[in-house]
Coordinates of N, CA and C and ligand atoms in Angstrom, one line a residue:
X1308 N 11.4 15.4 29.5 CA 10.2 14.5 29.7 C 10.6 13.9 28.3
X1309 N 10.7 12.0 29.4 CA 11.5 11.3 28.2 C 10.3 11.7 26.8
X1310 N 10.6 10.9 25.8 CA 9.9 11.1 24.2 C 8.6 10.7 24.4
X1311 N 8.5 9.2 25.3 CA 7.2 8.4 25.1 C 6.3 9.0 26.6
X1312 N 6.1 10.0 27.3 CA 6.0 11.0 28.3 C 5.3 11.4 27.6
X1313 N 5.8 12.5 26.5 CA 5.5 13.0 26.1 C 4.1 12.7 25.2
X1314 N 4.5 11.3 24.2 CA 2.8 10.4 24.1 C 1.7 10.9 24.4
X1315 N 2.3 10.5 25.6 CA 0.9 10.5 26.8 C 0.6 11.9 26.8
X1316 N 1.1 13.1 26.6 CA 0.6 14.5 26.9 C 0.0 14.5 25.6
X1317 N 0.5 13.8 24.8 CA -0.2 14.6 22.9 C -1.5 13.4 23.1
X1318 N -1.1 13.6 23.9 CA -2.2 12.0 23.7 C -3.6 13.0 24.0
X1319 N -3.7 13.0 25.3 CA -4.6 13.6 26.0 C -5.6 15.0 25.3
X1320 N -4.0 15.4 24.3 CA -4.9 16.8 23.5 C -5.5 16.5 22.6
X1321 N -5.4 14.9 21.8 CA -6.0 14.6 20.7 C -7.1 14.3 21.2
X1322 N -7.3 13.4 22.1 CA -9.1 13.6 22.6 C -10.0 14.3 22.9
X1323 N -9.0 15.6 23.2 CA -9.6 17.0 23.3 C -10.1 17.2 22.6
X1324 N -9.3 17.7 22.0 CA -9.4 18.0 20.5 C -10.7 17.5 19.4
X1325 N -10.4 16.1 19.4 CA -11.6 15.3 18.6 C -12.8 15.8 19.7
X1326 N -13.1 15.1 20.9 CA -14.3 15.5 21.8 C -14.6 17.4 21.5
X1327 N -13.9 18.5 21.3 CA -14.2 19.7 21.4 C -15.2 19.5 19.4
X1328 N -15.2 18.8 19.1 CA -15.5 18.8 17.6 C -16.6 17.6 16.8
X1329 N -16.8 16.7 18.0 CA -17.8 16.1 17.7 C -18.1 15.1 19.2
X1330 N -18.6 15.4 20.2 CA -18.4 14.3 21.7 C -18.7 13.3 21.3
X1331 N -19.5 13.3 20.9 CA -19.3 11.1 20.6 C -18.7 10.4 19.4
X1332 N -17.4 11.1 19.6 CA -16.2 10.9 18.6 C -16.5 9.5 18.5
X1333 N -16.3 9.1 19.6 CA -14.8 7.7 20.3 C -16.5 6.7 20.6
X1334 N -17.4 7.6 21.2 CA -19.1 6.5 21.0 C -18.9 6.0 20.1
X1335 N -18.8 6.5 18.9 CA -19.5 6.1 17.9 C -18.7 5.2 17.0
X1336 N -17.5 5.2 17.3 CA -15.8 4.1 16.9 C -16.4 3.0 18.0
X1337 N -17.4 2.9 18.9 CA -17.3 1.7 19.4 C -18.8 0.8 18.9
X1338 N -19.5 0.9 18.2 CA -19.9 0.9 17.6 C -19.1 -0.4 15.5
X1339 N -18.4 -0.3 15.7 CA -17.5 -0.4 14.5 C -17.1 0.4 13.8
X1340 N -16.3 -1.0 12.5 CA -16.0 0.0 11.4 C -15.7 -0.3 10.4
X1341 N -16.7 0.7 9.4 CA -16.8 0.8 8.2 C -16.0 1.3 6.8
X1342 N -14.8 1.1 6.6 CA -14.0 1.6 6.0 C -13.7 2.1 4.5
X1343 N -13.9 2.5 3.3 CA -14.0 2.5 2.5 C -12.3 2.1 1.7
X1344 N -11.4 2.6 2.6 CA -10.3 2.0 1.8 C -9.4 1.1 2.8
X1345 N -8.1 0.2 1.7 CA -8.3 -0.3 2.5 C -6.1 0.8 1.7
X1346 N -5.4 0.6 2.9 CA -4.2 1.6 2.6 C -3.1 0.2 2.9
X1347 N -2.0 0.0 1.5 CA -1.2 -0.5 1.8 C 0.4 0.0 1.5
X1348 N 1.1 0.2 2.7 CA 2.2 1.4 2.2 C 3.3 1.0 3.1
X1349 N 4.3 2.1 3.0 CA 5.8 1.7 3.4 C 5.8 2.4 5.4
X1350 N 6.4 1.0 5.7 CA 6.2 1.4 7.5 C 7.5 2.8 7.5
X1351 N 8.4 2.9 6.9 CA 9.1 4.1 6.3 C 7.8 5.7 7.3
X1352 N 8.9 5.9 8.4 CA 8.0 6.8 9.3 C 7.2 7.9 8.7
X1353 N 8.3 8.2 7.6 CA 8.4 9.4 7.0 C 6.7 9.7 6.2
X1354 N 6.6 8.7 6.4 CA 5.2 8.0 5.6 C 4.5 7.7 6.5
X1355 N 3.2 8.4 6.8 CA 1.8 7.9 8.0 C 1.2 7.7 6.9
X1356 N -0.3 7.4 6.9 CA -0.9 6.7 6.0 C -2.7 7.9 5.4
X1357 N -3.3 8.1 7.9 CA -3.8 8.4 8.0 C -3.6 10.7 7.4
X1358 N -2.6 10.2 7.9 CA -2.3 11.9 7.6 C -2.2 12.3 7.1
X1359 N -1.0 12.0 6.0 CA -0.9 12.2 4.4 C -2.1 12.1 3.7
X1360 N -2.9 12.0 4.0 CA -4.9 11.6 3.4 C -5.4 12.3 3.4
X1361 N -5.3 13.0 5.3 CA -5.6 13.9 5.8 C -7.0 13.0 6.4
X1362 N -7.2 11.7 6.6 CA -8.1 10.6 7.5 C -7.7 10.8 8.9
X1363 N -9.1 10.1 8.9 CA -9.4 10.4 10.7 C -9.6 8.6 11.2
X1364 N -10.2 8.5 11.8 CA -9.9 6.9 12.5 C -11.3 5.7 12.1
X1365 N -11.8 5.2 12.1 CA -12.6 4.6 11.0 C -12.3 4.6 9.9
X1366 N -11.4 5.8 9.3 CA -12.0 5.6 7.9 C -11.1 5.0 6.6
X1367 N -9.5 4.1 7.7 CA -9.4 3.8 6.3 C -7.9 1.5 6.8
X1368 N -8.8 0.5 6.9 CA -7.9 -0.3 7.2 C -6.1 0.1 6.1
X1369 N -5.5 -0.4 7.3 CA -4.1 -0.7 7.2 C -3.1 -1.6 7.1
X1370 N -2.6 -1.7 6.7 CA -1.4 -2.5 6.0 C 0.4 -1.7 6.0
X1371 N 0.9 -1.9 6.6 CA 2.3 -1.3 6.2 C 3.1 -2.2 6.2
X1372 N 4.8 -2.5 5.5 CA 5.9 -3.1 5.5 C 6.6 -2.8 5.3
X1373 N 7.6 -3.2 4.5 CA 8.7 -2.9 4.0 C 8.6 -2.6 2.7
X1374 N 8.9 -1.1 2.2 CA 9.0 -1.2 0.3 C 6.9 -1.5 -0.3
X1375 N 5.9 -2.4 0.6 CA 4.5 -1.4 0.8 C 5.1 -3.0 -0.4
X1376 N 5.2 -4.0 -0.1 CA 5.5 -5.3 -0.9 C 4.4 -6.4 -0.3
X1377 N 3.9 -7.3 -1.7 CA 2.4 -7.9 -1.5 C 2.8 -8.8 -1.7
X1378 N 2.9 -9.9 -1.0 CA 4.1 -11.5 -1.5 C 2.5 -12.4 -1.2
X1379 N 2.2 -13.8 -2.0 CA 1.3 -14.3 -2.2 C 1.3 -15.2 -1.0
X1380 N 3.1 -15.2 -0.2 CA 3.2 -16.4 0.9 C 3.2 -15.9 1.7
X1381 N 2.7 -13.9 1.9 CA 3.1 -13.0 3.3 C 1.5 -14.0 3.8
X1382 N 1.3 -14.5 4.8 CA 0.0 -14.9 5.3 C -0.9 -13.6 6.2
X1383 N 0.7 -12.4 6.4 CA -0.7 -11.5 7.3 C -1.1 -11.0 6.0
X1384 N -0.2 -10.2 5.3 CA -0.9 -9.7 3.8 C -2.1 -10.4 3.5
X1385 N -2.0 -11.2 3.3 CA -3.2 -12.4 2.6 C -4.0 -12.1 3.8
X1386 N -4.1 -12.2 4.8 CA -5.1 -12.0 5.9 C -5.6 -10.2 5.9
X1387 N -5.0 -9.8 5.4 CA -5.6 -8.1 6.1 C -6.0 -7.8 4.6
X1388 N -5.7 -8.4 3.6 CA -6.8 -8.3 1.7 C -8.0 -9.1 2.1
X1389 N -7.9 -10.3 2.5 CA -8.9 -11.5 2.8 C -10.4 -10.5 3.4
X1390 N -10.1 -10.1 4.3 CA -10.8 -9.2 5.6 C -11.3 -7.8 5.0
X1391 N -10.0 -7.5 4.9 CA -10.8 -5.9 3.9 C -12.0 -6.4 2.4
X1392 N -11.8 -7.0 2.0 CA -12.1 -7.3 0.8 C -13.3 -7.8 1.3
X1393 N -13.3 -9.5 1.9 CA -14.6 -10.3 2.1 C -15.4 -9.4 3.0
X1394 N -15.1 -8.9 4.2 CA -15.7 -8.7 5.2 C -16.1 -7.5 5.5
X1395 N -14.7 -6.6 5.6 CA -14.8 -4.9 5.8 C -15.8 -4.7 4.5
X1396 N -15.7 -5.2 2.9 CA -15.5 -4.8 2.0 C -15.4 -3.4 1.9
X1397 N -14.2 -3.1 1.1 CA -14.1 -2.2 0.8 C -13.8 -1.8 -0.7
X1398 N -14.5 -0.7 -0.8 CA -14.4 -0.1 -2.0 C -13.1 0.5 -2.8
X1399 N -11.9 0.4 -2.2 CA -11.2 1.4 -2.8 C -9.9 0.2 -1.9
X1400 N -8.4 -0.1 -3.1 CA -7.1 -0.5 -2.4 C -5.7 0.1 -2.9
X1401 N -5.5 0.9 -2.1 CA -4.2 2.0 -2.9 C -3.4 1.0 -1.9
X1402 N -2.5 0.3 -2.5 CA -0.5 0.9 -2.6 C 0.0 1.8 -2.8
X1403 N 0.6 2.8 -2.3 CA 1.3 3.4 -1.6 C 2.9 3.7 -1.1
X1404 N 3.4 3.4 -2.1 CA 5.0 3.8 -3.1 C 5.7 5.1 -2.5
X1405 N 6.4 4.7 -2.1 CA 7.7 6.1 -1.5 C 8.8 6.9 -2.1
X1406 N 9.0 8.2 -2.9 CA 10.6 8.4 -3.3 C 11.4 8.3 -2.1
X1407 N 12.4 8.0 -2.4 CA 13.5 7.6 -1.7 C 12.9 6.6 -0.4
X1408 N 12.8 5.5 -0.9 CA 12.1 4.5 0.1 C 13.5 3.4 0.4
X1409 N 14.3 3.0 1.1 CA 15.1 2.5 2.1 C 14.8 1.3 1.7
X1410 N 14.0 0.7 2.1 CA 13.9 -0.7 1.0 C 14.2 -0.9 -0.6
X1411 N 13.8 0.0 -1.6 CA 13.9 -0.2 -2.9 C 15.9 0.1 -2.9
X1412 N 15.9 1.5 -1.9 CA 17.5 1.3 -2.6 C 18.3 0.7 -2.5
X1413 N 18.0 -0.4 -0.8 CA 18.1 -1.4 -0.3 C 18.8 -3.5 -1.6
X1414 N 17.2 -2.9 -2.2 CA 17.2 -4.0 -3.2 C 18.5 -3.9 -4.5
X1415 N 18.6 -2.1 -4.6 CA 19.0 -1.8 -5.5 C 20.9 -2.0 -5.4
X1416 N 21.0 -2.8 -4.2 CA 22.0 -2.9 -4.2 C 22.8 -4.2 -3.6
X1417 N 24.0 -4.0 -4.9 CA 24.5 -6.0 -4.9 C 25.5 -6.2 -2.9
X1418 N 24.4 -5.9 -2.1 CA 24.8 -7.0 -0.8 C 24.2 -7.7 -1.0
X1419 N 24.5 -8.1 -0.3 CA 24.0 -9.4 1.7 C 22.8 -8.6 2.1
X1420 N 22.1 -9.0 2.7 CA 21.3 -8.3 3.7 C 20.4 -9.4 4.5
X1421 N 21.0 -10.3 4.3 CA 20.8 -11.0 6.2 C 19.5 -11.6 5.8
X1422 N 18.5 -11.1 7.0 CA 17.3 -11.6 6.7 C 16.7 -11.2 6.0
X1423 N 16.5 -9.8 5.6 CA 15.9 -9.3 4.9 C 16.1 -9.5 3.8
X1424 N 17.2 -10.6 3.2 CA 17.9 -11.0 1.4 C 16.0 -11.5 0.5
X1425 N 15.1 -12.5 1.3 CA 14.1 -12.8 0.9 C 12.8 -12.0 1.0
X1426 N 13.1 -10.7 1.3 CA 12.4 -9.7 1.3 C 12.5 -8.9 0.2
X1427 N 13.8 -8.2 0.4 CA 14.1 -7.8 -0.4 C 14.1 -8.0 -2.0
X1428 N 14.0 -9.3 -2.2 CA 14.0 -10.3 -3.5 C 13.0 -10.3 -4.2
X1429 N 11.4 -9.5 -3.8 CA 10.6 -9.3 -3.6 C 10.6 -8.1 -5.3
X1430 N 11.6 -7.3 -4.7 CA 11.8 -6.0 -5.1 C 13.1 -6.2 -5.9
X1431 N 13.8 -7.4 -5.8 CA 14.8 -6.9 -7.1 C 14.5 -7.9 -8.3
X1432 N 13.2 -8.6 -8.2 CA 12.0 -9.2 -9.1 C 11.8 -8.1 -9.5
X1433 N 11.5 -7.2 -9.3 CA 10.4 -5.9 -10.3 C 11.3 -5.8 -10.7
X1434 N 12.1 -5.5 -10.9 CA 13.9 -5.1 -11.5 C 14.5 -5.7 -12.4
X1435 N 13.8 -6.9 -12.7 CA 15.0 -7.8 -13.4 C 13.5 -7.7 -14.4
X1436 N 12.3 -8.1 -13.6 CA 10.6 -7.5 -15.3 C 11.3 -6.6 -15.9
X1437 N 11.3 -5.7 -15.0 CA 12.2 -3.5 -15.7 C 13.0 -3.1 -15.7
X1438 N 14.5 -5.4 -16.2 CA 15.3 -4.2 -15.7 C 16.1 -3.6 -17.8
X1439 N 14.8 -3.7 -18.9 CA 15.5 -3.1 -20.0 C 14.7 -1.5 -19.7
X1440 N 14.0 -1.1 -19.4 CA 13.4 0.3 -18.7 C 14.8 0.7 -17.6
X1441 N 14.9 0.2 -16.9 CA 15.8 0.6 -16.0 C 17.2 0.8 -16.2
X1442 N 17.6 -0.4 -16.7 CA 19.2 -0.2 -17.3 C 19.2 1.1 -18.4
X1443 N 17.7 1.1 -18.8 CA 18.0 2.7 -19.9 C 18.1 3.9 -19.1
X1444 N 17.8 3.9 -17.7 CA 17.6 5.0 -17.0 C 19.0 5.8 -16.8
X1445 N 20.2 5.9 -17.3 CA 21.5 6.0 -16.7 C 21.7 6.9 -15.7
X1446 N 20.8 7.9 -15.5 CA 20.4 8.9 -14.4 C 20.3 7.8 -13.2
X1447 N 20.6 7.7 -12.3 CA 20.6 7.2 -10.8 C 19.8 7.3 -9.5
X1448 N 19.3 8.1 -9.8 CA 17.9 8.9 -9.3 C 17.3 8.7 -10.2
X1449 N 17.2 8.7 -10.7 CA 15.7 9.4 -11.8 C 15.6 7.4 -11.5
X1450 N 16.4 6.7 -11.5 CA 16.3 4.9 -12.5 C 15.2 4.7 -10.9
X1451 N 15.5 5.6 -9.4 CA 15.3 4.9 -8.2 C 14.1 5.2 -8.3
X1452 N 13.8 6.4 -8.7 CA 12.4 7.0 -8.4 C 11.4 5.8 -9.3
X1453 N 12.4 5.4 -10.6 CA 11.4 4.6 -11.7 C 11.1 3.7 -10.7
X1454 N 12.0 2.8 -9.9 CA 11.7 1.6 -9.2 C 10.5 1.8 -8.4
X1455 N 10.6 2.9 -7.7 CA 9.5 3.0 -6.5 C 8.3 2.6 -7.3
X1456 N 8.3 3.7 -8.6 CA 6.9 3.3 -9.4 C 6.7 1.7 -10.0
X1457 N 7.8 1.3 -10.3 CA 7.2 0.2 -10.8 C 7.5 -1.3 -9.7
X1458 N 8.1 -0.6 -8.7 CA 7.1 -1.2 -7.2 C 5.8 -1.5 -7.1
X1459 N 5.4 -0.5 -7.1 CA 4.2 0.0 -6.5 C 3.1 -0.9 -7.1
X1460 N 3.7 -0.5 -8.9 CA 2.2 -1.1 -10.1 C 2.7 -2.7 -10.1
X1461 N 3.5 -3.5 -9.5 CA 4.0 -5.3 -9.6 C 3.0 -5.3 -8.5
X1462 N 3.1 -4.1 -6.8 CA 2.3 -5.1 -5.9 C 1.0 -4.4 -6.2
X1463 N 0.7 -3.5 -6.7 CA -1.2 -3.4 -7.3 C -1.1 -4.9 -8.0
X1464 N -0.5 -5.2 -9.2 CA -0.9 -6.6 -9.9 C -0.9 -7.9 -8.7
X1465 N -0.1 -7.8 -7.7 CA -0.2 -8.8 -7.0 C -1.4 -8.8 -6.4
X1466 N -1.8 -8.2 -6.0 CA -3.4 -7.7 -5.0 C -4.3 -8.2 -6.0
X1467 N -4.4 -8.6 -7.2 CA -4.9 -8.1 -8.3 C -5.3 -9.6 -8.7
X1468 N -4.2 -10.8 -8.3 CA -3.4 -12.0 -8.4 C -4.6 -12.4 -7.3
X1469 N -5.5 -11.6 -6.4 CA -5.6 -12.9 -5.1 C -7.4 -12.9 -5.7
X1470 N -7.6 -14.4 -5.2 CA -9.6 -15.3 -5.2 C -9.8 -13.7 -4.7
X1471 N -9.3 -13.2 -3.8 CA -11.1 -12.8 -3.1 C -11.0 -11.4 -4.3
X1472 N -10.0 -10.6 -4.8 CA -10.2 -9.3 -5.1 C -10.5 -9.7 -6.6
X1473 N -10.3 -11.0 -7.1 CA -10.8 -11.3 -8.6 C -12.9 -11.6 -8.2
X1474 N -12.6 -12.5 -6.9 CA -14.1 -12.7 -6.8 C -14.7 -11.5 -6.5
X1475 N -14.7 -10.7 -5.6 CA -15.2 -9.3 -5.2 C -15.5 -8.1 -6.3
X1476 N -14.8 -8.4 -7.7 CA -14.7 -7.5 -8.6 C -15.7 -8.0 -8.9
X1477 N -15.2 -9.4 -9.3 CA -17.1 -9.6 -10.6 C -18.1 -9.7 -10.4
X1478 N -18.0 -10.0 -8.5 CA -19.8 -10.0 -8.0 C -19.9 -8.5 -7.3
X1479 N -19.4 -7.7 -8.1 CA -19.8 -6.1 -6.7 C -19.6 -4.7 -7.7
X1480 N -18.2 -5.7 -8.6 CA -17.8 -4.4 -9.3 C -16.7 -3.4 -8.1
X1481 N -16.2 -4.0 -7.2 CA -15.0 -3.1 -6.9 C -14.7 -4.5 -5.8
X1482 N -13.1 -3.6 -4.6 CA -12.9 -3.0 -4.7 C -11.8 -3.0 -6.6
X1483 N -11.7 -1.5 -6.5 CA -11.2 -0.7 -7.8 C -9.4 -0.9 -6.6
X1484 N -8.3 -0.5 -7.5 CA -6.9 -1.1 -6.6 C -6.0 0.3 -7.5
X1485 N -5.1 1.0 -6.9 CA -5.2 2.1 -7.1 C -3.8 2.1 -6.8
X1486 N -2.2 3.0 -7.7 CA -1.1 2.8 -7.7 C -1.0 3.8 -7.2
X1487 N -0.4 4.7 -5.8 CA -0.5 6.4 -5.4 C 1.4 6.1 -5.4
X1488 N 1.6 7.2 -4.8 CA 3.1 7.5 -4.7 C 3.6 8.8 -3.2
X1489 N 4.4 8.7 -2.8 CA 4.3 10.0 -1.4 C 5.8 10.1 -1.8
X1490 N 5.3 11.2 -2.4 CA 7.2 12.0 -2.6 C 7.5 13.2 -0.9
X1491 N 8.4 12.2 -0.7 CA 9.0 12.5 0.5 C 9.6 14.6 -0.2
X1492 N 9.8 14.1 -0.9 CA 10.2 16.1 -1.0 C 9.3 17.4 -0.9
X1493 N 8.0 16.7 -0.9 CA 6.9 17.8 -1.4 C 6.2 17.4 -0.4
X1494 N 5.3 16.3 -0.3 CA 4.5 16.1 0.5 C 3.4 15.6 0.1
X1495 N 3.5 16.0 -1.1 CA 2.7 15.5 -2.3 C 1.9 14.0 -3.1
X1496 N 0.8 13.7 -2.8 CA 0.6 12.2 -3.0 C 0.7 12.2 -4.5
X1497 N 0.7 11.2 -5.1 CA 1.1 11.4 -6.8 C 0.4 10.2 -7.3
X1498 N -0.6 9.6 -8.2 CA -1.4 9.5 -9.0 C -1.1 8.5 -10.2
X1499 N -0.3 7.6 -10.1 CA 0.4 6.6 -11.5 C -0.8 6.4 -12.1
X1500 N -1.7 6.4 -12.1 CA -3.0 6.0 -12.7 C -3.4 4.8 -13.3
X1501 N -2.8 3.5 -12.2 CA -3.0 2.1 -12.8 C -4.2 2.1 -13.2
X1502 N -3.7 1.5 -13.8 CA -5.5 1.3 -15.0 C -5.9 0.1 -14.5
X1503 N -6.8 -0.6 -13.4 CA -7.5 -1.5 -13.1 C -8.1 -2.8 -13.7
X1504 N -8.8 -1.3 -14.8 CA -9.8 -2.9 -15.5 C -8.6 -3.7 -16.7
X1505 N -7.9 -2.2 -17.4 CA -7.0 -3.1 -18.3 C -6.5 -4.3 -17.4
X1506 N -5.7 -4.0 -16.4 CA -4.3 -4.2 -16.3 C -4.9 -5.8 -15.3
X1507 N -6.2 -6.0 -15.2 CA -7.4 -7.3 -15.0 C -7.4 -8.4 -15.9
X1508 N -7.5 -7.3 -16.6 CA -8.6 -8.3 -17.9 C -6.8 -8.7 -18.4
X1509 N -6.0 -8.1 -18.9 CA -4.2 -8.2 -18.9 C -3.6 -9.4 -18.5
X1510 N -4.0 -9.3 -16.9 CA -3.6 -10.6 -16.3 C -4.4 -11.9 -15.7
X1511 N -5.7 -11.9 -16.6 CA -6.4 -12.5 -16.1 C -5.9 -13.8 -16.9
X1512 N -5.5 -13.5 -18.6 CA -4.4 -15.0 -19.1 C -4.1 -16.2 -18.4
X1513 N -3.0 -15.2 -17.7 CA -2.9 -16.6 -16.7 C -3.4 -16.5 -15.6
X1514 N -3.5 -15.1 -14.3 CA -3.9 -15.9 -12.8 C -5.0 -15.7 -13.1
X1515 N -6.0 -16.0 -13.9 CA -7.6 -16.2 -13.9 C -7.5 -17.4 -13.4
X1516 N -8.6 -17.4 -11.8 CA -8.7 -18.4 -11.4 C -9.7 -19.1 -11.1
X1517 N -10.8 -19.8 -12.6 CA -12.2 -19.7 -13.1 C -13.2 -19.1 -12.4
X1518 N -13.1 -18.1 -11.9 CA -13.6 -17.3 -11.3 C -14.6 -16.4 -11.7
X1519 N -14.6 -16.4 -13.6 CA -15.4 -15.6 -14.2 C -16.8 -16.6 -14.2
X1520 N -16.6 -18.0 -14.0 CA -17.6 -18.8 -14.2 C -18.4 -18.3 -13.5
X1521 N -18.3 -17.4 -12.1 CA -19.0 -17.9 -11.6 C -20.7 -17.0 -11.2
Ligands
CO1487 CO1 9.7 2.7 2.2

């Protein structure tokens, strides 16, 4: 059986399983979505969003790209953050990286990756910002793991630089931004304890968009 046909078989079984636990499960989904979470993660096939968090359809709004990068000129990412915060009113935004991220690894290579260059530049910029700490790590694998973590932190900062997040937080005290890492070696989710309140205060010296006057 071609593998894509297996997917339709799987789907039939999944529908039956969902209905067995809640016969109205799909009918309820027609009433709309009200997720508490926006999850921003890597497109890597090993790092699923809902499955690693034990969540279900309707629980989480998802954006995935190579190496969970949030660039302010990425119209897709900016639109997703805006929609999730201003319209869905998510209470939490999670930026989730993962160890052994191919995007982060590529950004550590001195190589021309063609069309990937501008994207990977975002991660090279993270390296530049933290080069003293990273260059002090002699073990290449440890350095790679640390860059994954620092990339998550910097992308969390990029999320809180946006007007929509700052405005919502000032008015509603949400969303809270979290930085996590998925460890593909163990399946474990690790909370990097991104200090949202402190970081927001820190970056407002430069990135305050005048919204505190609201
Ligand atoms: Co990745």
